[in-house]
CSV table of C-alpha atoms and ligand atoms in Angstrom, one decimal:
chain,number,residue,atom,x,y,z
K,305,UNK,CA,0.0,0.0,0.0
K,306,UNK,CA,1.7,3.3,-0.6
K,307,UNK,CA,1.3,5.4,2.5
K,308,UNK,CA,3.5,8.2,1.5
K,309,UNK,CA,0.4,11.3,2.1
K,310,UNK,CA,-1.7,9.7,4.4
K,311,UNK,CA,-0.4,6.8,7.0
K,312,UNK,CA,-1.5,5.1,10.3
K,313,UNK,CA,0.1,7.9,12.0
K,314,UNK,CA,-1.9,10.4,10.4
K,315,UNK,CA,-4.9,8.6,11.8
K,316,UNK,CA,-3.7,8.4,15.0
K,317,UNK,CA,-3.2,11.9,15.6
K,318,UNK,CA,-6.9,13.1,13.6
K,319,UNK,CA,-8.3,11.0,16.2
K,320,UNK,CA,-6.7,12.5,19.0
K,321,UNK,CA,-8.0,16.1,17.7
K,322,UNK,CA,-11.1,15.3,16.1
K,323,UNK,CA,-12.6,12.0,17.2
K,324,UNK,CA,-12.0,11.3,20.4
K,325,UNK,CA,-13.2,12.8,24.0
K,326,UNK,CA,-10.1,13.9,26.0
K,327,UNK,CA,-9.1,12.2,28.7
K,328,UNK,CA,-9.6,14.8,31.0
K,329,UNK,CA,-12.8,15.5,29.8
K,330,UNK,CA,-14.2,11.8,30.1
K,331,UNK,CA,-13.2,11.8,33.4
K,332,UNK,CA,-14.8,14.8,34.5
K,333,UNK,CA,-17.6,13.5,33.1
K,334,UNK,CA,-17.3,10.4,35.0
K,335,UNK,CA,-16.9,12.0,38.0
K,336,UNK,CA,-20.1,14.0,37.7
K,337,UNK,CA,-22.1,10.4,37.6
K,338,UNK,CA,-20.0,9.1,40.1
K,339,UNK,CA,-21.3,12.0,42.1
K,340,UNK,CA,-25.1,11.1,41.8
K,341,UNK,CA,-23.9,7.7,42.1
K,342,UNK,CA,-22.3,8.6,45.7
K,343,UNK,CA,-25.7,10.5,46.8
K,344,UNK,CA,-28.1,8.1,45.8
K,345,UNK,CA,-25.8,5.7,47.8
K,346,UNK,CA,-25.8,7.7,50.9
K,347,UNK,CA,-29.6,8.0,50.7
K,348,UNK,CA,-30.1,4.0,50.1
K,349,UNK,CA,-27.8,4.0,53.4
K,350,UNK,CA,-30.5,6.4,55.1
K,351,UNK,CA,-33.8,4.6,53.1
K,352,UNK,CA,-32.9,0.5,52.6
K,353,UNK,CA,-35.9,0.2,51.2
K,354,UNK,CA,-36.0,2.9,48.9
K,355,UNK,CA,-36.6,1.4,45.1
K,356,UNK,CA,-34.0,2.6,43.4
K,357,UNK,CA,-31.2,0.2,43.9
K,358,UNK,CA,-28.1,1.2,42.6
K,359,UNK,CA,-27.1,3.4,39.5
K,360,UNK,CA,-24.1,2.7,37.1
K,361,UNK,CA,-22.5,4.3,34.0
K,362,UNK,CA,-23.7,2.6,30.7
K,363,UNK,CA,-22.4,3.4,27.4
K,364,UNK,CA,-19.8,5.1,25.5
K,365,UNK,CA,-18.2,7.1,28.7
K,366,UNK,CA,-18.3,3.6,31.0
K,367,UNK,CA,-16.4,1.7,27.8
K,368,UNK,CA,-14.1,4.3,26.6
K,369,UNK,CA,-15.8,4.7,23.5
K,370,UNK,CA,-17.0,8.2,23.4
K,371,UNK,CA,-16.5,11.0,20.8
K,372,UNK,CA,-15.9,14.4,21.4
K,373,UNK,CA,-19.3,15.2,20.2
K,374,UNK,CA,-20.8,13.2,23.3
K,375,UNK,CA,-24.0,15.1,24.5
K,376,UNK,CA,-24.8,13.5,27.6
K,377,UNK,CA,-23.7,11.2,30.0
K,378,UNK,CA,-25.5,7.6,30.3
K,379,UNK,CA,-26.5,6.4,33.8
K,380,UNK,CA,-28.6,3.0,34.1
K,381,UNK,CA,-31.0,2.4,37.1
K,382,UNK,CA,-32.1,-0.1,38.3
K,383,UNK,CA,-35.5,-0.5,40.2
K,384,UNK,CA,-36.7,-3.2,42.0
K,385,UNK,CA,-40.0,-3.7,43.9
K,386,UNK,CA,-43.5,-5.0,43.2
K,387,UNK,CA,-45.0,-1.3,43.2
K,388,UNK,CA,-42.7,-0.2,39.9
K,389,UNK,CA,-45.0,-0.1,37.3
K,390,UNK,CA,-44.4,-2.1,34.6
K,391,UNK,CA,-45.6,0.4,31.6
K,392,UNK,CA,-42.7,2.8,29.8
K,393,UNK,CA,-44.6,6.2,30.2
K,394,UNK,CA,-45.3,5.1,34.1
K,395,UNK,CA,-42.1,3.9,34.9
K,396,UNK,CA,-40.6,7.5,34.0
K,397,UNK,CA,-42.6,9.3,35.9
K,398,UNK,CA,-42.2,7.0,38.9
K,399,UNK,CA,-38.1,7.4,38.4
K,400,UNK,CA,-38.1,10.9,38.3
K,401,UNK,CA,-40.0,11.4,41.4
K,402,UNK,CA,-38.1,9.0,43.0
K,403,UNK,CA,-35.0,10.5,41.7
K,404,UNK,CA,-36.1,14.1,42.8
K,405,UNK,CA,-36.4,12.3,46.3
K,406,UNK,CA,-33.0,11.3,46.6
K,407,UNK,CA,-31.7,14.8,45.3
K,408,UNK,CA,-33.8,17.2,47.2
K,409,UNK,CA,-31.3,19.6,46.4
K,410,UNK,CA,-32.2,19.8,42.3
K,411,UNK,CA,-35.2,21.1,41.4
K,412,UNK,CA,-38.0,19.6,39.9
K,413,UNK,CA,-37.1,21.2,36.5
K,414,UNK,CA,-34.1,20.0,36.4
K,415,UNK,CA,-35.2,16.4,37.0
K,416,UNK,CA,-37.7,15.7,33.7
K,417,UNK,CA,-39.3,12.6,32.4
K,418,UNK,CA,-38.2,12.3,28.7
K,419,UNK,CA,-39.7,9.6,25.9
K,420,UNK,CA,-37.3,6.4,27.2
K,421,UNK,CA,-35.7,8.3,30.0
K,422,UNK,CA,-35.1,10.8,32.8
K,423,UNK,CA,-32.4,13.7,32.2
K,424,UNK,CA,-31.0,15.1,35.7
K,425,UNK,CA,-29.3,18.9,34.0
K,426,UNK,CA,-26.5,20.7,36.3
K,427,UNK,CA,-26.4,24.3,37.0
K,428,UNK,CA,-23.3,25.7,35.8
K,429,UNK,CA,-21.4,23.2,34.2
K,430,UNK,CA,-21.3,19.5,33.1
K,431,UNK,CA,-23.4,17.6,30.5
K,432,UNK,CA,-26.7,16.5,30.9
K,433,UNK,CA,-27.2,13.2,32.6
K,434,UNK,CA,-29.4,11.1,30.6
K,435,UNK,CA,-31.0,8.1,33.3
K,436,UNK,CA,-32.4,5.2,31.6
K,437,UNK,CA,-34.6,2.4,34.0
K,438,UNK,CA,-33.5,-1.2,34.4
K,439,UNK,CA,-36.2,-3.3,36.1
K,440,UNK,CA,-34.8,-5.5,38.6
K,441,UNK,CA,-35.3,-8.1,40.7
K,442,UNK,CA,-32.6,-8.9,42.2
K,443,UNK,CA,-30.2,-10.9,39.6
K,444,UNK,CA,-26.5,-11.6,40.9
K,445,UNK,CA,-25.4,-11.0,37.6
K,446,UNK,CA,-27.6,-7.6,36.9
K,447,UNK,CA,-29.8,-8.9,34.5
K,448,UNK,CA,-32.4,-6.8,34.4
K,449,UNK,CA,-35.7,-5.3,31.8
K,450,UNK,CA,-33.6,-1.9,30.2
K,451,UNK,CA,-36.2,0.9,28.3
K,452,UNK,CA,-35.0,0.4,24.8
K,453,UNK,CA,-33.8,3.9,23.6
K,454,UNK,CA,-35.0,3.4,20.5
K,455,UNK,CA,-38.5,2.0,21.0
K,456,UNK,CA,-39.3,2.4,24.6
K,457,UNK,CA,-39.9,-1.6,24.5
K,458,UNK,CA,-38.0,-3.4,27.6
K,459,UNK,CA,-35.1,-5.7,26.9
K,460,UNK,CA,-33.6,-8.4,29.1
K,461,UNK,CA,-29.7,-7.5,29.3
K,462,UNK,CA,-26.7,-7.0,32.1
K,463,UNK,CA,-24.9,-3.8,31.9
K,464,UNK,CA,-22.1,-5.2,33.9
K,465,UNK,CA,-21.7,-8.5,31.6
K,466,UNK,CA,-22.0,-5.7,28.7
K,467,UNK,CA,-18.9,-3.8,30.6
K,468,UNK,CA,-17.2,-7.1,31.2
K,469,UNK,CA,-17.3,-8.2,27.5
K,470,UNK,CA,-16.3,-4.9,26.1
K,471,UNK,CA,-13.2,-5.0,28.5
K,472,UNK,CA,-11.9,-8.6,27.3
K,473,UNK,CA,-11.8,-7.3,23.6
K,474,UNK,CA,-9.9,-3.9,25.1
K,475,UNK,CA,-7.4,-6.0,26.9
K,476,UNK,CA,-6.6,-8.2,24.0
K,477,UNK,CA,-6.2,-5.0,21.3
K,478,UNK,CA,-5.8,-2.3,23.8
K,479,UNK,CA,-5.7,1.2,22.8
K,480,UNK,CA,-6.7,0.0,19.0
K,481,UNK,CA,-10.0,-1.6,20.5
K,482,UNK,CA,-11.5,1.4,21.5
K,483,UNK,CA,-9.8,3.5,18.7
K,484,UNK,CA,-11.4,1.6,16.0
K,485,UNK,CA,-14.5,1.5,17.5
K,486,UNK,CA,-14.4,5.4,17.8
K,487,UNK,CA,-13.1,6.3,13.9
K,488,UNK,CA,-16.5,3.8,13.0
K,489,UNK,CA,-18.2,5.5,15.0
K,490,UNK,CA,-17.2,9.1,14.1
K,491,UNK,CA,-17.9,7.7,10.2
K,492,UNK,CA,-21.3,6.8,11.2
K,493,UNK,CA,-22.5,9.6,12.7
K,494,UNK,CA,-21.1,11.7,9.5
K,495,UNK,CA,-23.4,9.2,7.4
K,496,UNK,CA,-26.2,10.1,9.3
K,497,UNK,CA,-25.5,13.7,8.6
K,498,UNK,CA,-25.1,13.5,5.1
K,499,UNK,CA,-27.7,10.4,4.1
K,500,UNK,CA,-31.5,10.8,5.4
K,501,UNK,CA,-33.0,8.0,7.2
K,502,UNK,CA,-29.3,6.6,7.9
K,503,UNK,CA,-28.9,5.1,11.1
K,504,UNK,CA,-26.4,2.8,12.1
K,505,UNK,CA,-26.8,2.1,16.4
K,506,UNK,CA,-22.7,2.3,18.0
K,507,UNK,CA,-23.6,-0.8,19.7
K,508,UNK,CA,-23.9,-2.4,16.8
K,509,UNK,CA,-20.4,-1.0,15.4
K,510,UNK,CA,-18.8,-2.4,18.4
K,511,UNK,CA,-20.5,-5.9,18.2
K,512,UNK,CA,-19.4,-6.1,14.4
K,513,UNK,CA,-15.9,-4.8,15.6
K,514,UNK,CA,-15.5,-7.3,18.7
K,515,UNK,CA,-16.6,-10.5,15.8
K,516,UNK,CA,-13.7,-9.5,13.3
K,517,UNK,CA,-11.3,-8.9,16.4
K,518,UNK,CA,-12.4,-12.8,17.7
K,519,UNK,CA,-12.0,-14.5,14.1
K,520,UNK,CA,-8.6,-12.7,14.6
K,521,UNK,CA,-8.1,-9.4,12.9
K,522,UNK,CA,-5.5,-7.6,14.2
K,523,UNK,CA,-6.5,-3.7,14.6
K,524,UNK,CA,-2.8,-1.8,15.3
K,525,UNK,CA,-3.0,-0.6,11.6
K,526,UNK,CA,-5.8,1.8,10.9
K,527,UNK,CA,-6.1,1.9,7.5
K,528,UNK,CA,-6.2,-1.9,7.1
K,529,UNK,CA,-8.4,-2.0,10.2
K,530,UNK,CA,-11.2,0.6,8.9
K,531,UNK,CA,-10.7,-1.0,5.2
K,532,UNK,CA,-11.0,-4.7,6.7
K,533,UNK,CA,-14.4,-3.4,8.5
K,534,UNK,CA,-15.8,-2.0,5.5
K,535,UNK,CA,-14.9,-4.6,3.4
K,536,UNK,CA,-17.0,-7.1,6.0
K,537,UNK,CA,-19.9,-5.0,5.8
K,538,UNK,CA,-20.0,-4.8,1.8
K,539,UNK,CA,-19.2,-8.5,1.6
K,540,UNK,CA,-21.8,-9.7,4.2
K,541,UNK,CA,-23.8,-7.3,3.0
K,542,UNK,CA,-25.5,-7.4,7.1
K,543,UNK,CA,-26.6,-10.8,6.5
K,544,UNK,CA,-24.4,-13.2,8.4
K,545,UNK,CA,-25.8,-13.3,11.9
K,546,UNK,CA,-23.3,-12.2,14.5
K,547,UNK,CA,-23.0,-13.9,17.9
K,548,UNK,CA,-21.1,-14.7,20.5
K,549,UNK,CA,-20.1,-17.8,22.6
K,550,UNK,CA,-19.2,-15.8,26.0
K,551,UNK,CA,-22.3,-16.2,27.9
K,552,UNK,CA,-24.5,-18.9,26.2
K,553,UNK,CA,-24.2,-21.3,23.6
K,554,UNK,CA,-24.8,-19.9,20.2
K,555,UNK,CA,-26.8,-22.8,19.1
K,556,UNK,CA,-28.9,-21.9,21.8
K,557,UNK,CA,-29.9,-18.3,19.7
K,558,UNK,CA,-33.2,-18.8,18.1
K,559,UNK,CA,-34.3,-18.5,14.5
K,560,UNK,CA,-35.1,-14.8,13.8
K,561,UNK,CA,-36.6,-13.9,10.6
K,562,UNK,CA,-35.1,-10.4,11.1
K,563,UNK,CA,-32.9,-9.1,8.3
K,564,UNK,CA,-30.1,-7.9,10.2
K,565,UNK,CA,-29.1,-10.2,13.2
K,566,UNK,CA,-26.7,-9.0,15.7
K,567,UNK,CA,-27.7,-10.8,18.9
K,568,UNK,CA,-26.6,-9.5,22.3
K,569,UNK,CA,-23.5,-11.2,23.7
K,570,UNK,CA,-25.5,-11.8,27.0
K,571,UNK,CA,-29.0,-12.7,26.0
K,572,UNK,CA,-29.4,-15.2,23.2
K,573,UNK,CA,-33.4,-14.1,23.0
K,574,UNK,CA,-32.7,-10.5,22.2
K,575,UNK,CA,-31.8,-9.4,18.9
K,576,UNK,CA,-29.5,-6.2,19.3
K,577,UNK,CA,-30.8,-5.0,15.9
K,578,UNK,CA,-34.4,-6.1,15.4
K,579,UNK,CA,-36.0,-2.8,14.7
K,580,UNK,CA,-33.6,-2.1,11.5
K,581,UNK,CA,-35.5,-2.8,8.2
K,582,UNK,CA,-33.4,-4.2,4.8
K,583,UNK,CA,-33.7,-0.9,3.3
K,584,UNK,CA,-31.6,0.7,6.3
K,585,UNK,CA,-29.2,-2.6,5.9
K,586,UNK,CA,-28.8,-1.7,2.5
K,587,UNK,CA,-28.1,2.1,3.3
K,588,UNK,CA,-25.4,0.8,6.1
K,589,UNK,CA,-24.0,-1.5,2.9
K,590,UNK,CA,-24.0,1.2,0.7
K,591,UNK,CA,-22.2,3.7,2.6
K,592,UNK,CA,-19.5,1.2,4.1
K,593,UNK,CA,-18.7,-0.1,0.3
K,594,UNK,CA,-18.3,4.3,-0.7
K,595,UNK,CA,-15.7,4.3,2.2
K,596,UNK,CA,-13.9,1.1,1.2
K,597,UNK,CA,-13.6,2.6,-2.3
K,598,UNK,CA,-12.4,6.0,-1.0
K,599,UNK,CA,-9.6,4.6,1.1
K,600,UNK,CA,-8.3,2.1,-1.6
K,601,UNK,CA,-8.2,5.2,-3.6
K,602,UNK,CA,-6.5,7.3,-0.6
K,603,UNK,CA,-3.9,4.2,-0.7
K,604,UNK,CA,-3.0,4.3,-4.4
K,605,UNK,CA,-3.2,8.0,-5.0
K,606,UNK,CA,-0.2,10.0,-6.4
K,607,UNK,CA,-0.3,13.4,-4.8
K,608,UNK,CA,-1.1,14.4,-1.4
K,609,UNK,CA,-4.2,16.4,-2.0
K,610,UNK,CA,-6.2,13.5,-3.2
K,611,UNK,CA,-5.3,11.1,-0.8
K,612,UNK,CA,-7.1,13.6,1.6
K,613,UNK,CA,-10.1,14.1,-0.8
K,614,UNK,CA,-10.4,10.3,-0.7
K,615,UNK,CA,-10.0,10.0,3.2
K,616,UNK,CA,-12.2,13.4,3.2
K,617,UNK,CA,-15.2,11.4,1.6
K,618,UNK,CA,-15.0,8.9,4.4
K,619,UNK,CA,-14.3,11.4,7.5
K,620,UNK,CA,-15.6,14.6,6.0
K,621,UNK,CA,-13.7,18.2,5.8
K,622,UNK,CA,-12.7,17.7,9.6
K,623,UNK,CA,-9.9,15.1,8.2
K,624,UNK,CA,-7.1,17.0,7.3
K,625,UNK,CA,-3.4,16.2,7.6
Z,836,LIG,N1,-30.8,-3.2,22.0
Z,836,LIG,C1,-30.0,-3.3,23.1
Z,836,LIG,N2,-30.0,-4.5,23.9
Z,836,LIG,C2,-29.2,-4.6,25.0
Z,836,LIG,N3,-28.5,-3.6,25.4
Z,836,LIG,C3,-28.4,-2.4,24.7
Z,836,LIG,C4,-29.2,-2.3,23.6
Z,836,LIG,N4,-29.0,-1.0,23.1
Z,836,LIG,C5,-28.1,-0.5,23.9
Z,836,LIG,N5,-27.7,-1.3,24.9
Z,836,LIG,C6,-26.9,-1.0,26.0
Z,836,LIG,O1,-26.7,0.4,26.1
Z,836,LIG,C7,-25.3,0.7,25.9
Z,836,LIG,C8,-25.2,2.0,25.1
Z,836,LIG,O2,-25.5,1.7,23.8
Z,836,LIG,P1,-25.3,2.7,22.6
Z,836,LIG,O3,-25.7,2.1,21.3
Z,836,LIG,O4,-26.0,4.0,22.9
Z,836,LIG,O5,-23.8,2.9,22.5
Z,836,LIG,P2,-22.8,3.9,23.2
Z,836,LIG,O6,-21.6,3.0,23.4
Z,836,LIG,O7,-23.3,4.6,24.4
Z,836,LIG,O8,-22.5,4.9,22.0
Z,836,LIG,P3,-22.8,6.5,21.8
Z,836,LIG,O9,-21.5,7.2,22.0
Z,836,LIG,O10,-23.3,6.5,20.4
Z,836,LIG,O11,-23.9,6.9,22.8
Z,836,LIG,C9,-24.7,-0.5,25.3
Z,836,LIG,O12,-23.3,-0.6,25.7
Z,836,LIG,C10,-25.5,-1.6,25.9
Z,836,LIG,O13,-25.0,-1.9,27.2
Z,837,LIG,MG1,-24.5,6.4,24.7
């Protein structure tokens, strides 16, 4: 591959200016949960049999996934008892009285039920913190019914396996894990800008990622690695079912007659991507096999300004070099 204009290194450092969240800011965001973490905490010390058992960062910010454009900070709850109700529009209103309980010191304003969740906004500084319910009943292994973000619906998963399987693909690529996750992610969300009705969920980016990295893929170079993922999406065209053997046995994953099938690694029963139709698929296809062609052509081209048109029609006019 000639890498004379553009190379690995190149990457690297547009990441590090354009992609990623810094450091310092992930982890002041991290410390603003872990703050409402703390207090609901020390209230549960005060109340044992308040409903709201224990909160936890979900997400981008909890993996080490986020981009710079993050816009809020994702905290799951969970809530036990038999007086939860078990209806979406309910549940939200029950969590953010409950919440405004344990933090008598925010207002009610800035505790409001959303659609699929209940954003907690700081005076001053910080992002929004964006809490999404987990009904729970007491599984050592957190398994409990999340609000779908998408649909409202309620999905059996485990935040904490979700964590715990993210780490084991960190610590066997780390840094280029994450990285790759957040360049796919940063492409994605570039799509969605320029393509109507494009949607393409970062869970799903990181499932597809973690299934190349287990057959073996080896992520340290990120031309190859982005060119490698593209090339799997425009040659399975999203119709190779992806699953994993971590916390059940994959023969155990039922027969879904949805077009794209990317099961969750911890619940064999629930289809990570059920709601997306074939003509999305085909969008997703589309738009990975334009970015495959683009950095082939970024590879092979002679001069330095069209190697960053070509990497410019994957990553847009923030790619420069
Ligand atoms: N359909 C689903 N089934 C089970 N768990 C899900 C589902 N969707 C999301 N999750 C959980 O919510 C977390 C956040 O998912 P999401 O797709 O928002 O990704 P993210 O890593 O937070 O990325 P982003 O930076 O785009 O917010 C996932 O890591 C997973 O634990
Ligand atoms: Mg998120």
């Amino acid at each position: 591959m000639a890498r004379g204009h553009v190379d690995h290194r190149d990457i690297v450092k547009f990441a590090e200016d354009k992609v990623n969240l810094p450091r310092d800011t992930a982890n002041e965001y991290r410390a603003q949960a872990r703050r409402l973490r703390e207090r609901l905490e020390a209230y549960l010390d005060e109340h044992p049999d308040f409903t709201l058992r224990r909160m936890l960062l979900s997400g981008s910010l909890a993996k080490g996934t986020a981009l710079r454009s993050i816009n809020d900070i994702d905290l799951g709850c969970y809530i036990s008892g038999s007086n939860a109700p078990r209806n979406t529009r309910e549940l939200l209103d029950y969590l953010a009285e409950r919440l405004r309980k344990a933090f008598p010191n925010f207002s009610a304003d800035q505790v409001v039920a959303q659609t699929y969740s209940v954003t907690v906004s700081f005076r001053g500084s910080g992002l929004d913190v964006d809490v999404v319910p987990i009904l729970y009943d007491g599984d050592p292994q957190w398994y409990g019914n999340l609000v779908s973000q998408e649909d409202g619906s309620f999905v059996k998963t485990s935040i904490p396996l979700h964590l715990e399987f993210t780490k084991k693909r960190k610590d066997a690529q780390k840094v280029h894990f994450a990285q790759v996750v957040r360049l796919v992610k940063f492409w994605a969300r570039r799509q969605k800008a320029e393509r109507s009705g494009f949607r393409f969920k970062s869970f799903m980016i990181e499932m597809i990622l973690a299934k190349l990295c287990d057959q073996g893929l080896d992520l340290s170079d990120y031309p190859e690695a982005l060119q490698h993922f593209f090339t799997y999406i425009a040659r399975s065209g999203l119709r190779e079912m992806i699953v994993f053997a971590d916390y059940y046995e994959p023969r155990t994953v039922p027969s879904y007659v949805q077009p794209v099938r990317i099961i969750d690694p911890v619940n064999a029963q629930n289809n990570v991507s059920r709601l997306y139709t074939q003509a999305e698929a085909a969008m997703i296809v589309e738009a990975a096999i334009d970015a495959g062609d683009a950095i082939d052509a970024a590879l092979f081209a002679p001069t330095k300004y069209e190697t960053v048109a070509y990497w410019q029609r994957a990553f847009g006019n923030a790619f420069q070099v």
